[in-house]
mmCIF file of C-alpha atoms in Angstrom:
data_model
loop_
_atom_site.group_PDB
_atom_site.id
_atom_site.type_symbol
_atom_site.label_atom_id
_atom_site.label_comp_id
_atom_site.label_asym_id
_atom_site.label_seq_id
_atom_site.Cartn_x
_atom_site.Cartn_y
_atom_site.Cartn_z
ATOM 1 C CA MET A 1 -6.697 -37.292 5.433
ATOM 2 C CA LYS A 2 -8.329 -36.507 2.614
ATOM 3 C CA TYR A 3 -6.857 -37.559 -0.500
ATOM 4 C CA PHE A 4 -7.523 -35.884 -3.955
ATOM 5 C CA PHE A 5 -8.717 -38.985 -6.120
ATOM 6 C CA GLN A 6 -12.112 -38.677 -4.042
ATOM 7 C CA THR A 7 -13.162 -35.109 -5.308
ATOM 8 C CA SER A 8 -10.998 -35.886 -8.887
ATOM 9 C CA ALA A 9 -13.929 -36.977 -10.998
ATOM 10 C CA THR A 10 -16.424 -34.334 -9.741
ATOM 11 C CA MET A 11 -13.485 -31.647 -10.389
ATOM 12 C CA LYS A 12 -13.406 -33.407 -13.908
ATOM 13 C CA GLU A 13 -17.339 -33.191 -14.245
ATOM 14 C CA TYR A 14 -17.301 -29.648 -13.001
ATOM 15 C CA ASN A 15 -14.656 -28.475 -15.569
ATOM 16 C CA ASN A 16 -15.694 -30.231 -18.832
ATOM 17 C CA LYS A 17 -16.703 -27.265 -20.476
ATOM 18 C CA LYS A 18 -13.659 -25.505 -20.028
ATOM 19 C CA TRP A 19 -11.083 -25.690 -23.212
ATOM 20 C CA TRP A 20 -8.112 -25.019 -21.014
ATOM 21 C CA ILE A 21 -8.088 -28.181 -19.049
ATOM 22 C CA ASP A 22 -7.764 -30.337 -22.317
ATOM 23 C CA SER A 23 -5.436 -28.115 -23.654
ATOM 24 C CA ILE A 24 -2.871 -28.527 -21.101
ATOM 25 C CA GLY A 25 -3.738 -31.761 -19.850
ATOM 26 C CA LEU A 26 -5.040 -31.064 -16.691
ATOM 27 C CA ASP A 27 -7.117 -34.435 -16.190
ATOM 28 C CA LYS A 28 -3.829 -36.030 -16.738
ATOM 29 C CA VAL A 29 -2.243 -34.079 -13.989
ATOM 30 C CA TRP A 30 -4.820 -34.401 -11.290
ATOM 31 C CA ASP A 31 -4.487 -38.412 -11.590
ATOM 32 C CA LEU A 32 -0.952 -37.664 -10.625
ATOM 33 C CA ASN A 33 -1.746 -36.178 -7.590
ATOM 34 C CA LEU A 34 -3.253 -39.269 -5.943
ATOM 35 C CA ASN A 35 -2.163 -39.725 -2.421
ATOM 36 C CA SER A 36 0.554 -37.193 -2.766
ATOM 37 C CA LYS A 37 1.930 -35.300 0.171
ATOM 38 C CA THR A 38 1.231 -31.470 0.674
ATOM 39 C CA VAL A 39 3.724 -29.421 -1.059
ATOM 40 C CA ASP A 40 4.544 -25.230 -0.086
ATOM 41 C CA VAL A 41 4.727 -23.010 -3.119
ATOM 42 C CA ALA A 42 5.685 -19.212 -2.845
ATOM 43 C CA VAL A 43 3.939 -17.298 -5.189
ATOM 44 C CA PHE A 44 5.801 -13.684 -6.150
ATOM 45 C CA ASP A 45 2.942 -11.405 -7.373
ATOM 46 C CA THR A 46 0.485 -8.776 -5.685
ATOM 47 C CA GLY A 47 -0.259 -10.840 -2.762
ATOM 48 C CA VAL A 48 -3.142 -13.395 -2.188
ATOM 49 C CA ASP A 49 -6.398 -13.147 -0.754
ATOM 50 C CA PHE A 50 -6.731 -16.417 1.270
ATOM 51 C CA SER A 51 -10.762 -15.515 2.167
ATOM 52 C CA HIS A 52 -11.610 -16.000 -1.275
ATOM 53 C CA PRO A 53 -13.422 -19.315 -1.909
ATOM 54 C CA ASP A 54 -11.153 -20.997 -3.781
ATOM 55 C CA LEU A 55 -8.253 -20.660 -1.295
ATOM 56 C CA VAL A 56 -9.929 -21.063 2.144
ATOM 57 C CA GLY A 57 -7.522 -23.567 3.599
ATOM 58 C CA LYS A 58 -4.802 -23.186 1.082
ATOM 59 C CA GLN A 59 -2.668 -20.967 3.130
ATOM 60 C CA SER A 60 0.705 -22.703 4.528
ATOM 61 C CA SER A 61 1.868 -22.324 7.990
ATOM 62 C CA ILE A 62 5.002 -20.755 6.856
ATOM 63 C CA PRO A 63 4.794 -16.970 6.821
ATOM 64 C CA GLY A 64 5.172 -15.020 3.775
ATOM 65 C CA LYS A 65 6.546 -11.911 3.442
ATOM 66 C CA THR A 66 5.687 -8.362 1.743
ATOM 67 C CA TYR A 67 8.001 -5.621 -0.248
ATOM 68 C CA PHE A 68 7.370 -1.798 -0.616
ATOM 69 C CA ASP A 69 3.785 -1.075 0.317
ATOM 70 C CA GLY A 70 3.442 -2.109 3.912
ATOM 71 C CA TYR A 71 0.282 -3.957 2.925
ATOM 72 C CA PRO A 72 0.271 -7.660 4.663
ATOM 73 C CA GLU A 73 0.848 -10.293 2.135
ATOM 74 C CA ASP A 74 -2.888 -11.756 2.299
ATOM 75 C CA GLU A 75 -4.107 -8.688 1.000
ATOM 76 C CA ASP A 76 -4.284 -8.513 -2.947
ATOM 77 C CA MET A 77 -3.553 -5.206 -4.732
ATOM 78 C CA ASP A 78 -5.397 -6.336 -7.916
ATOM 79 C CA GLY A 79 -6.698 -9.791 -7.879
ATOM 80 C CA HIS A 80 -3.798 -11.203 -10.098
ATOM 81 C CA GLY A 81 -2.016 -13.419 -7.147
ATOM 82 C CA THR A 82 -5.076 -14.591 -6.257
ATOM 83 C CA GLY A 83 -6.065 -15.936 -9.758
ATOM 84 C CA VAL A 84 -2.369 -17.347 -10.375
ATOM 85 C CA ALA A 85 -2.651 -18.814 -6.547
ATOM 86 C CA SER A 86 -6.217 -20.377 -7.320
ATOM 87 C CA VAL A 87 -4.835 -21.800 -10.737
ATOM 88 C CA ILE A 88 -2.123 -23.209 -8.727
ATOM 89 C CA CYS A 89 -4.482 -24.978 -6.060
ATOM 90 C CA GLY A 90 -7.715 -23.590 -6.366
ATOM 91 C CA SER A 91 -10.493 -25.686 -4.548
ATOM 92 C CA GLN A 92 -13.286 -27.503 -5.954
ATOM 93 C CA ASN A 93 -16.205 -25.840 -4.788
ATOM 94 C CA ASN A 94 -19.014 -25.372 -7.476
ATOM 95 C CA GLY A 95 -17.440 -22.119 -8.921
ATOM 96 C CA GLY A 96 -14.405 -20.212 -9.726
ATOM 97 C CA MET A 97 -11.186 -21.951 -10.513
ATOM 98 C CA VAL A 98 -10.339 -25.584 -9.880
ATOM 99 C CA GLY A 99 -6.655 -25.547 -9.703
ATOM 100 C CA VAL A 100 -3.606 -28.139 -10.874
ATOM 101 C CA PHE A 101 -2.823 -29.422 -7.641
ATOM 102 C CA ASP A 102 -5.234 -30.208 -4.718
ATOM 103 C CA ASN A 103 -2.332 -30.740 -2.645
ATOM 104 C CA VAL A 104 -0.511 -27.403 -2.253
ATOM 105 C CA LYS A 105 -0.819 -24.697 0.452
ATOM 106 C CA ILE A 106 0.820 -21.074 -0.532
ATOM 107 C CA VAL A 107 2.904 -18.983 0.764
ATOM 108 C CA SER A 108 2.550 -15.339 -0.356
ATOM 109 C CA TYR A 109 5.504 -13.004 -1.026
ATOM 110 C CA ARG A 110 3.632 -9.670 -2.190
ATOM 111 C CA MET A 111 5.480 -7.628 -4.623
ATOM 112 C CA SER A 112 4.596 -4.153 -5.826
ATOM 113 C CA LEU A 113 2.606 -3.013 -8.936
ATOM 114 C CA SER A 114 4.359 0.157 -8.723
ATOM 115 C CA ASN A 115 7.176 1.666 -11.365
ATOM 116 C CA ASP A 116 8.228 4.249 -8.220
ATOM 117 C CA TYR A 117 11.092 2.019 -7.599
ATOM 118 C CA PRO A 118 14.381 1.912 -9.546
ATOM 119 C CA SER A 119 15.064 -1.314 -10.935
ATOM 120 C CA GLU A 120 18.081 -2.335 -8.770
ATOM 121 C CA THR A 121 15.697 -2.058 -5.603
ATOM 122 C CA ILE A 122 12.876 -4.122 -7.172
ATOM 123 C CA LEU A 123 15.477 -6.700 -7.829
ATOM 124 C CA LEU A 124 17.215 -6.813 -4.854
ATOM 125 C CA LYS A 125 13.990 -7.313 -2.867
ATOM 126 C CA LEU A 126 13.028 -9.998 -5.210
ATOM 127 C CA LEU A 127 16.710 -11.545 -4.374
ATOM 128 C CA ASP A 128 15.824 -11.011 -0.715
ATOM 129 C CA GLY A 129 12.512 -12.919 -0.790
ATOM 130 C CA LEU A 130 13.878 -15.984 -3.272
ATOM 131 C CA GLN A 131 16.269 -16.428 -0.499
ATOM 132 C CA ASP A 132 13.887 -16.149 2.470
ATOM 133 C CA ALA A 133 11.695 -18.837 0.533
ATOM 134 C CA SER A 134 15.056 -20.831 0.230
ATOM 135 C CA ASN A 135 15.594 -20.572 3.683
ATOM 136 C CA LYS A 136 12.110 -21.402 4.756
ATOM 137 C CA GLY A 137 12.561 -24.998 2.798
ATOM 138 C CA ILE A 138 10.281 -23.874 0.016
ATOM 139 C CA LYS A 139 11.647 -25.595 -3.231
ATOM 140 C CA ILE A 140 9.016 -24.630 -5.586
ATOM 141 C CA ILE A 141 8.278 -20.735 -6.559
ATOM 142 C CA ASN A 142 5.844 -18.801 -9.011
ATOM 143 C CA PHE A 143 7.216 -15.319 -10.093
ATOM 144 C CA SER A 144 4.779 -13.413 -12.028
ATOM 145 C CA GLY A 145 6.699 -10.309 -13.211
ATOM 146 C CA GLY A 146 5.732 -7.767 -16.001
ATOM 147 C CA GLY A 147 6.303 -4.337 -17.192
ATOM 148 C CA ASN A 148 6.307 -1.870 -19.663
ATOM 149 C CA SER A 149 8.084 -1.111 -22.929
ATOM 150 C CA GLY A 150 9.665 2.082 -20.996
ATOM 151 C CA THR A 151 11.804 2.893 -18.081
ATOM 152 C CA ASN A 152 11.252 4.520 -15.051
ATOM 153 C CA ASP A 153 14.173 4.460 -13.817
ATOM 154 C CA LYS A 154 15.382 7.216 -11.116
#
């Protein structure tokens, strides 16, 4: 079993020049991870590329889901979901991102980037995904949502 404390000193050294480490107190959070059990986190975003070096071995055994575009949840449309997952649990690999938690597995819920759907449809898909994650016992969910100031409702 790998314990987080075995790599925390290296992680701290690797990241010692990244301003955000101090700004959010990440070094203190790393110390809280010691001996913690693995937790599944659902990421509702553009998909997650689990072949990315920061995320190898970080995919949960719980299946995710994809909405709208018909591509698998482990294909990322623009990199945003992969970046979010890396912030959550990226592995220390001498490059890229070291995440907040080492003991996390990601369940990807891939949402659409398109504004071609009415907001009611998007909301219903989101609610379906939240229910799906809950039914699978996932207790932590990250949702990245946004939009523009206008509307494309049809």
